[in-house]
XYZ file of C-alpha atoms in Angstrom:
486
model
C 166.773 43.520 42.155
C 164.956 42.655 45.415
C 161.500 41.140 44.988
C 158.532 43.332 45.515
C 154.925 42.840 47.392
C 153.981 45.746 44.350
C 155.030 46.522 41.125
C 154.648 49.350 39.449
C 152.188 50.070 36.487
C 153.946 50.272 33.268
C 152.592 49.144 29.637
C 154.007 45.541 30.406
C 152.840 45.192 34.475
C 149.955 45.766 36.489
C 149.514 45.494 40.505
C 149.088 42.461 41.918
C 146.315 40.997 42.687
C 143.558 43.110 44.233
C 142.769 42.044 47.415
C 146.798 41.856 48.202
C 147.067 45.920 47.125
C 144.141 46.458 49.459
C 145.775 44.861 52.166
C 148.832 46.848 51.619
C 146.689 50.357 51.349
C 145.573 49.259 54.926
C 148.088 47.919 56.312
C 149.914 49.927 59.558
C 152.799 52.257 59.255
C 155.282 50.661 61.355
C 154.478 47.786 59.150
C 155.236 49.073 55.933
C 158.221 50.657 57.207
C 159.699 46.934 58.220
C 158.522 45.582 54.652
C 160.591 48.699 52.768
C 163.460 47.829 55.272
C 163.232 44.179 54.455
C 163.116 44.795 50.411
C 159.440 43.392 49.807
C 158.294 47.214 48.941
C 160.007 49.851 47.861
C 158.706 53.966 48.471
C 158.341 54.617 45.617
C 155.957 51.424 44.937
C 153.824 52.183 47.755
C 153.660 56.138 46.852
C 152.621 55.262 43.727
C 149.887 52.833 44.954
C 148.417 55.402 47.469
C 148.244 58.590 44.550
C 146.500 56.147 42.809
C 144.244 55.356 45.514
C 143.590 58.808 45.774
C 143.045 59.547 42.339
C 140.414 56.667 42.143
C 138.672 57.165 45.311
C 139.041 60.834 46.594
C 136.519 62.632 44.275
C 133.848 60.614 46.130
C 135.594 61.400 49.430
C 136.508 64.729 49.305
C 139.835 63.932 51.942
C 142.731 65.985 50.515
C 142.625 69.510 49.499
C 146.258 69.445 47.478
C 147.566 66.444 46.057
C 151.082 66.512 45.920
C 152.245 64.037 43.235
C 155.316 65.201 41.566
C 156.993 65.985 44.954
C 155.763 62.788 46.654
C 157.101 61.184 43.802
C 160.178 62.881 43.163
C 160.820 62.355 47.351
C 159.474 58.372 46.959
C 162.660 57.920 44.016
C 164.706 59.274 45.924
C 164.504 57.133 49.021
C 164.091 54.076 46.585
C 167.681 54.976 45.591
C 168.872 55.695 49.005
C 167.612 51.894 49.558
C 169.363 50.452 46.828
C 172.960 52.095 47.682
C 172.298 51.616 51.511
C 174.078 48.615 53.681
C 173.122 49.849 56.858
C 169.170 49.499 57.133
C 168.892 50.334 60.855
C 170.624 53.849 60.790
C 167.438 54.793 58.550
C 164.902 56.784 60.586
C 161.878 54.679 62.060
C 159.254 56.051 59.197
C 161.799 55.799 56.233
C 159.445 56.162 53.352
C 156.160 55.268 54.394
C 153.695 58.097 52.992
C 151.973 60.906 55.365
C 148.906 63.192 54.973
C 149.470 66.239 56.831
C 146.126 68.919 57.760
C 145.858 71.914 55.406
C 146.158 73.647 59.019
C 149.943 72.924 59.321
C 152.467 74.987 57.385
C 154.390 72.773 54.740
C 156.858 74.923 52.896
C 155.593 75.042 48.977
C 152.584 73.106 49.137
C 149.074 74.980 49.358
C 147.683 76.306 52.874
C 143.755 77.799 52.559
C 142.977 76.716 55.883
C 139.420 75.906 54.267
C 139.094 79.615 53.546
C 138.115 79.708 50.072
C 139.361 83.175 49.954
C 143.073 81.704 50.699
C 143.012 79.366 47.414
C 146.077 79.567 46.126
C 148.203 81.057 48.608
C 151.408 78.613 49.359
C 153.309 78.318 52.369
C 156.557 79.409 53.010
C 158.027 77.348 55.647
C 158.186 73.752 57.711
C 156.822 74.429 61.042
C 158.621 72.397 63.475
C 156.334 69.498 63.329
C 157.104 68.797 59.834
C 160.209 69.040 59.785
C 160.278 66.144 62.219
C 158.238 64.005 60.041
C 160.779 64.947 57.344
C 163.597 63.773 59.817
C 161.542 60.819 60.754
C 161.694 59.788 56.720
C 158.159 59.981 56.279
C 157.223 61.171 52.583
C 154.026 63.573 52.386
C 151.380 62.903 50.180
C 149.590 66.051 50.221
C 147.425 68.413 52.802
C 143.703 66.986 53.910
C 140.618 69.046 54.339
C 139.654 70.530 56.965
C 136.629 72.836 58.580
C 137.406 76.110 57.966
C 139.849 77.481 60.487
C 139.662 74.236 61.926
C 136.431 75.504 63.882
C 133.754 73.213 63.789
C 133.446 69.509 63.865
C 132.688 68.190 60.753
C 134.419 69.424 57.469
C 132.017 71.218 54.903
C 134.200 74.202 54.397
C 132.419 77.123 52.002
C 133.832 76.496 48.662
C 135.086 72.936 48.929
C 133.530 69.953 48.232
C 132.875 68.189 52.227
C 134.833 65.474 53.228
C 133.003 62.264 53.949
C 133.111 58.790 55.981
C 134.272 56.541 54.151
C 132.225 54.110 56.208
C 128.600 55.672 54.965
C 129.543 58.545 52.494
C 126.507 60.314 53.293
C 127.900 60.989 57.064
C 130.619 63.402 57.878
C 134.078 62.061 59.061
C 134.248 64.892 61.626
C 136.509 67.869 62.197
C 138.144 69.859 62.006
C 140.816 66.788 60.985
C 137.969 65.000 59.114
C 139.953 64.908 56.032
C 143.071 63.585 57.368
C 140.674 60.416 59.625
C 139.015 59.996 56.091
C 141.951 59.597 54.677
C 143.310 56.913 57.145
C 140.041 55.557 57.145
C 139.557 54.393 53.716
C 143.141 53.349 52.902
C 144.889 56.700 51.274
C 147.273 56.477 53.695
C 148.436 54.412 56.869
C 148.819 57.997 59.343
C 147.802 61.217 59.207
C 148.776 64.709 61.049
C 145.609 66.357 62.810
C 145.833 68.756 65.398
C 143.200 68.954 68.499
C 141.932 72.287 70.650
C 138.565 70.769 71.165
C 138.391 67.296 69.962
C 139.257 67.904 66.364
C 141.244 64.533 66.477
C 139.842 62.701 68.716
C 136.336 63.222 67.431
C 137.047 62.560 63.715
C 138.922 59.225 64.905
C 135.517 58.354 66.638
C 133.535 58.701 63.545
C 135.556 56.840 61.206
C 136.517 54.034 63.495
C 140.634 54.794 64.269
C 143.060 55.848 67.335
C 143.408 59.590 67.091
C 145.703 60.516 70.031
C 145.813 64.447 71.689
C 148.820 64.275 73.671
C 149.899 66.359 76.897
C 149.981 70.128 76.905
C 153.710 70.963 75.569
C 154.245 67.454 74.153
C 154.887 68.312 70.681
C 156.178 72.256 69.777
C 154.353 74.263 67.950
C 157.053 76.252 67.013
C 158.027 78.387 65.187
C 154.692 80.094 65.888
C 152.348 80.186 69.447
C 148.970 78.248 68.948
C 146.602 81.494 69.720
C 144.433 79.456 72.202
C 146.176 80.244 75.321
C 147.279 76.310 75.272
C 144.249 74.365 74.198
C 145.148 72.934 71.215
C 147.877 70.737 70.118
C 149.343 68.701 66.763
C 148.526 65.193 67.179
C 148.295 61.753 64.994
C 145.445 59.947 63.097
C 146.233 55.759 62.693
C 145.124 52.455 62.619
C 146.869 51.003 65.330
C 147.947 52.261 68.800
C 151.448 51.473 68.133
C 151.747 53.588 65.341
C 150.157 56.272 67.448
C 152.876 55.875 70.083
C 155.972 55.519 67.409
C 154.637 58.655 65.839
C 154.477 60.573 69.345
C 158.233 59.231 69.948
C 159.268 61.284 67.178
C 157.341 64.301 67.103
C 157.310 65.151 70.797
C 160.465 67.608 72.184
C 160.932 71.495 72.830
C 161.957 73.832 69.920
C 163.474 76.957 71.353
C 161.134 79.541 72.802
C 158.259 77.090 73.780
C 155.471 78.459 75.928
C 155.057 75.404 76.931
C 156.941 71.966 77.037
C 157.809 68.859 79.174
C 160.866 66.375 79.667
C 161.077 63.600 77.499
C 159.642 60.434 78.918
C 162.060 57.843 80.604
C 160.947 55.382 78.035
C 160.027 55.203 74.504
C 156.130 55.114 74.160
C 156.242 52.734 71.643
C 157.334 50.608 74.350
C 154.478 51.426 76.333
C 152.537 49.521 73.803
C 154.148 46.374 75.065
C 154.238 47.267 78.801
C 152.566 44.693 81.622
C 150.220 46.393 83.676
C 149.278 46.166 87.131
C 145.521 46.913 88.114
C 144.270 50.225 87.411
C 142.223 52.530 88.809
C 139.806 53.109 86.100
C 136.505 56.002 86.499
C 133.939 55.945 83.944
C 130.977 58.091 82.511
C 128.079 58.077 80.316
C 126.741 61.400 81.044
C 127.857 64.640 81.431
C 126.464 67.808 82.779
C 124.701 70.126 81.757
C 123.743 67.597 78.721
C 123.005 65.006 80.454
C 123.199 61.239 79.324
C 125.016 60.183 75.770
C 123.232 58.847 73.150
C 122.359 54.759 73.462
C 125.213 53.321 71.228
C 128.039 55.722 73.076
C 126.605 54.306 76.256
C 126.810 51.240 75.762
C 130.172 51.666 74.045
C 131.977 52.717 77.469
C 130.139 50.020 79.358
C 131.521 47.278 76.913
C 135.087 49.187 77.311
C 134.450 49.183 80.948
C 133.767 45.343 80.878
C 136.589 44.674 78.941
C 138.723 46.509 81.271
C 137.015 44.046 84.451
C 138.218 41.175 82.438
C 141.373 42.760 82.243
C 142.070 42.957 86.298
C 141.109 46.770 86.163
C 139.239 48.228 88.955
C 136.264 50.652 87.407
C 133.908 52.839 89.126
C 131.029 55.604 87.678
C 132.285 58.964 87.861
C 129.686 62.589 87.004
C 131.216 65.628 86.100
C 129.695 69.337 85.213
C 131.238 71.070 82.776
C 128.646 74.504 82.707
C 131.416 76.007 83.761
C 133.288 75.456 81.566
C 131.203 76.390 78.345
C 131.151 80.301 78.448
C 134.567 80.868 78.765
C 136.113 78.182 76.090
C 133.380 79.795 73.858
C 135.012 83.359 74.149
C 138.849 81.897 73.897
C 137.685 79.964 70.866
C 136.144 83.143 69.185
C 138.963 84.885 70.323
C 141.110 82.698 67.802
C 138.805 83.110 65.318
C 138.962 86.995 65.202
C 143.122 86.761 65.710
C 143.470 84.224 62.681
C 143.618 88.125 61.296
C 141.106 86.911 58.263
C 138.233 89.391 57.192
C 134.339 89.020 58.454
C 133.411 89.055 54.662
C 135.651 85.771 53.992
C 134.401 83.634 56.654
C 131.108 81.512 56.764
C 128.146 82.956 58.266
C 128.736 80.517 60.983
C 132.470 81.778 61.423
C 131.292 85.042 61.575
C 128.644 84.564 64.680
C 131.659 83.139 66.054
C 133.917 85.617 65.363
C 131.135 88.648 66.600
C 131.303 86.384 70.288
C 134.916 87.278 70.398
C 133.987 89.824 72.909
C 137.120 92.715 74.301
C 140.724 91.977 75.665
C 139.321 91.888 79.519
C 136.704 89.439 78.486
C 139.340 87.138 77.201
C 141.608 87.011 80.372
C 138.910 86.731 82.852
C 137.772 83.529 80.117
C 141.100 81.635 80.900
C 141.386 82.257 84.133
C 137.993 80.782 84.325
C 139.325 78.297 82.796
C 142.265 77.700 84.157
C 140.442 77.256 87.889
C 138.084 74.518 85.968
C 141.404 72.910 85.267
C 142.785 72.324 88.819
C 139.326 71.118 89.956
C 138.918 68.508 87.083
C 142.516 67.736 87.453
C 142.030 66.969 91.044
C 139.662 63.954 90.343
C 142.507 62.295 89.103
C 143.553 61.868 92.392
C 141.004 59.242 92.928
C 142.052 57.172 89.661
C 144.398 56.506 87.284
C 142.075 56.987 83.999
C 139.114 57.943 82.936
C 136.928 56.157 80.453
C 134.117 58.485 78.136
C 132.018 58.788 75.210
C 134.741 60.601 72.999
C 131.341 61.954 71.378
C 127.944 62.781 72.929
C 126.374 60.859 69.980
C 127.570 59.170 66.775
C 128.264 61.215 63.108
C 125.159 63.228 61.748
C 125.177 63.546 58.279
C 126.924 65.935 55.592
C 124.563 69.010 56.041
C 122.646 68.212 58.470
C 122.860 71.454 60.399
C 123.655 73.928 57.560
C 120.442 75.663 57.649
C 120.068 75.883 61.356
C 120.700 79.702 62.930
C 124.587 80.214 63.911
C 123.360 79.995 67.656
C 121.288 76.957 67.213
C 124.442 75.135 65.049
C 126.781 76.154 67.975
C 124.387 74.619 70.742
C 124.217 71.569 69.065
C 127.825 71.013 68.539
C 128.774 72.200 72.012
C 126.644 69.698 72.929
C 127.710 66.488 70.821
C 131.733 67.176 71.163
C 130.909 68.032 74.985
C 133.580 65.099 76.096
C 135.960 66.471 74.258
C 137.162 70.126 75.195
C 137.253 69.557 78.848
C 140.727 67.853 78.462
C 141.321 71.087 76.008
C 141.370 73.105 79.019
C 143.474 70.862 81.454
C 146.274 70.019 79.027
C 145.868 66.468 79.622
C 146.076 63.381 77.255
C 143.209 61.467 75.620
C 143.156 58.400 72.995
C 140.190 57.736 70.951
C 139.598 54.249 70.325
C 137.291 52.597 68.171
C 133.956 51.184 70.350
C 131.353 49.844 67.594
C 129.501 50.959 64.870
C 125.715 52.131 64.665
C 122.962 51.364 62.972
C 124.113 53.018 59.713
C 127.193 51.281 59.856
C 129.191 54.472 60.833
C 131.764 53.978 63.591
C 131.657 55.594 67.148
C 134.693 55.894 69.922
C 135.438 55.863 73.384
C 138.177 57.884 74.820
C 140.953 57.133 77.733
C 142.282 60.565 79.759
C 145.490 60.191 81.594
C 146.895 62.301 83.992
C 148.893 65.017 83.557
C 151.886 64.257 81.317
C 150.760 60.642 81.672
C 150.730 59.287 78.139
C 152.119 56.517 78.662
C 149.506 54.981 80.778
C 147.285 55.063 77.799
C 149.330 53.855 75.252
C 149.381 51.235 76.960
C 145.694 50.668 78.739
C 144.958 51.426 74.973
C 147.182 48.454 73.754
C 145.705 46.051 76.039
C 142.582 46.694 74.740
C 143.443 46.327 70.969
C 144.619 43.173 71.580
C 141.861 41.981 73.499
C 139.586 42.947 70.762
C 141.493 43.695 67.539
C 140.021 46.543 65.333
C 142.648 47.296 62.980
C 141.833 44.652 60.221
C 138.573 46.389 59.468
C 137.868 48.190 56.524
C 134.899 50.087 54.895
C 133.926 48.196 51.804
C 133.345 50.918 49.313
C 137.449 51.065 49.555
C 138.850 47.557 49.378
């Protein structure tokens, strides 16, 4: 019998000391993937310890929709038993029993999918989509499905009918959306990674708020298949973690075309794990605080890019101040994201009042075309800043988390202004297909996190993996942890 970091509970054991569970609950995926390979913890041991994380914490946090015990369980023994019969430890996948959370927006076949349509309770899904069966492949084992706004529309998640999710950092603040159960999660130990998906900031921006790397990868990056996304290529899947490199591992994995993509691109020449550890040369780095027609970010988010941008001086990295107007851009992403609204083929009556303003903007068929092509000519002109540097540094938010409710009683219109005008970084790099890391930048005054985020260039991930890495190990954030959870 190998020795453990955990034991089980049973009548005659308990866990081990406190502060050494915690550490586990926190500690990064890749991590606890080497520690199950070397023997010191076995899946079903750190399955166990997470569902009972989750059963302690979560009615205070409000992360997961659907538990999945017995089958997390039932998966977790399994793989413990693969471990004990198995000689050859490398030829396991990279993930091999470390637990997932996946977003009660992705299909998993037999587990729950609402969508955060209260109206949908109950109804179970009857397939993998592509994604997860990849994190099946990679040997991941998944915990359950995480809350999320309904349809994933709105940044923060306070779906009608569910309890809201909240930061685990100041529960009275929201962890974001739409993948604000799945950051919360992450966030206050329930698990090391989590799936989100992103078609206006609905990773990046929970990762802000609860003070983790949330990664939107390139348009075509990761399939969505065996279905089409409904957003004429704005949104994608994308990954919720503590570290960068587990970011990177889990893109390495998920990424690839499933047959009958709309979209897709060739597989890097290199791992981007390995991008984590890459040595770069001086960078061409733009930067911005403000952006039209809002004008400048809130205080903290300002001065969170300008201590990035320092950081990134000290670094060898060249950085200059950049302004971009994104009026353009507003009208049209507002009818396209309607547009899914009123396709997700779900009755007026069942949606939120806000969900249905939304849905009544959806406006007719010509409307929509003339929206992305609108959208699509905002693309080639923001795309063609790039030309004049090799990243750009922004608020990933316009301002840090408000608080659970905080705009529940405002009109429809009002509510949509004032989002529109906090996620405003976000949905530009929606439009151009481009990728964009969140990464943690400070905290504010009520001790809720805040993010900056780095855009790359067109297929161009790999640039800030690894700007991303530097950074993290300039000024570690990872071993932080919201003390309500440890």
């Amino acid at each position: 019998m190998r020795a453990s970091l955990l034991q089980l509970p049973t009548a005659t054991t308990k866990y081990m000391p406190l502060n050494n569970a915690v550490d586990l609950a926190f500690t990064s995926a890749l991590e606890q993937a080497r520690l199950i390979k070397e023997g010191q913890i076995t899946p079903l041991e750190l399955t166990t310890m997470y569902l009972d994380r989750i059963a302690q914490y979560d009615d205070r946090l409000g992360s997961f929709n659907h538990v999945a015990r017995e089958s997390a369980i039932a998966d977790a023994r399994d793989k413990t038993a693969q471990l004990e019969s198995n000689s050859d430890l490398d030829a396991l996948p990279l993930f091999f029993g470390v637990p997932i959370a996946i977003k009660d927006l992705k299909s998993v076949a037999n587990m729950p999918i609402n969508y955060g349509v209260s109206a949908l309770r109950g109804k179970i899904a009857e397939y993998d989509e592509g994604i997860i069966t990849k994190i099946r492949q990679a040997g991941f084992i998944i915990l359950g499905k995480t809350a999320t706004s309904q349809l994933g529309s709105f940044p923060y998640t306070e779906p009608e009918g569910f309890p809201p999710s909240r930061n685990p950092w100041n529960l009275d603040y929201t962890p974001g959306g739409s993948s604000g159960g799945s950051a919360a999660a992450v966030a206050a130990g329930f698990c090391a990674i989590a799936l989100g998906g992103d078609a206006g900031g609905s990773i990046r921006g929970p990762a802000a708020c609860c003070g983790l790397v949330g990664i939107k990868p390139s348009r075509g990056r990761i399939s969505f298949a065996p279905v089409g996304d409904r957003l004429s290529g704005l949104g994608t899947h994308g990954i919720l973690t503590r570290t960068v490199a587990d970011a990177a591992a889990f893109l390495d994995i998920a990424s690839g075309y499933i047959t009958g993509d709309p979209f897709w691109l060739d597989p890097p020449k290199t791992s981007f794990l390995s991008s984590t550890q890459q040595s770069l040369p001086s960078l061409k780095v733009g930067y911005l605080t403000s952006i039209l027609p809002v004008g400048e970010a809130a205080p903290e988010c300002q001065q969170g890019v300008k201590a990035i941008v320092q950081q990134l001086e000290s670094l060898g990295h060249q950085t200059t101040p950049q302004a971009i107007d994104v009026k353009p851009l507003i009208e049209p992403f507002k009818i396209v994201w309607s547009s899914a609204v009123a396709a997700a083929g779900i009755p007026p009556e069942a949606l939120s009042p806000m969900n249905r303003w939304v849905f009544s903007q959806s406006g007719t068929a010509g409307e929509y075309a003339q929206a992305v092509t609108q959208m699509q000519v905002f693309a080639r002109q923001l795309v063609g800043l790039f030309a004049e540097f090799d990243v750009l540094v922004t608020p990933t938010y316009m301002h840090p988390a408000i608080k659970v409710g905080a705009w529940q009683d405002l009109s429809p219109k009002e509510a949509f202004e004032r989002i529109v005008n906090w996620i405003l970084p976000c949905p530009p790099f929606n439009v151009t297909g481009q990728p964009a890391i969140n990464i943690p930048a400070g905290f504010d005054r009520q001790g809720v996190p805040f993010g900056v985020q780095l855009v790359g260039k067109p297929n161009d991930e790999a640039t800030i993996i690894a700007l991303a890495a530097q950074l993290e190990r300039a000024k570690p954030w990872s071993q932080l942890k919201p003390e309500c959870f440890t």
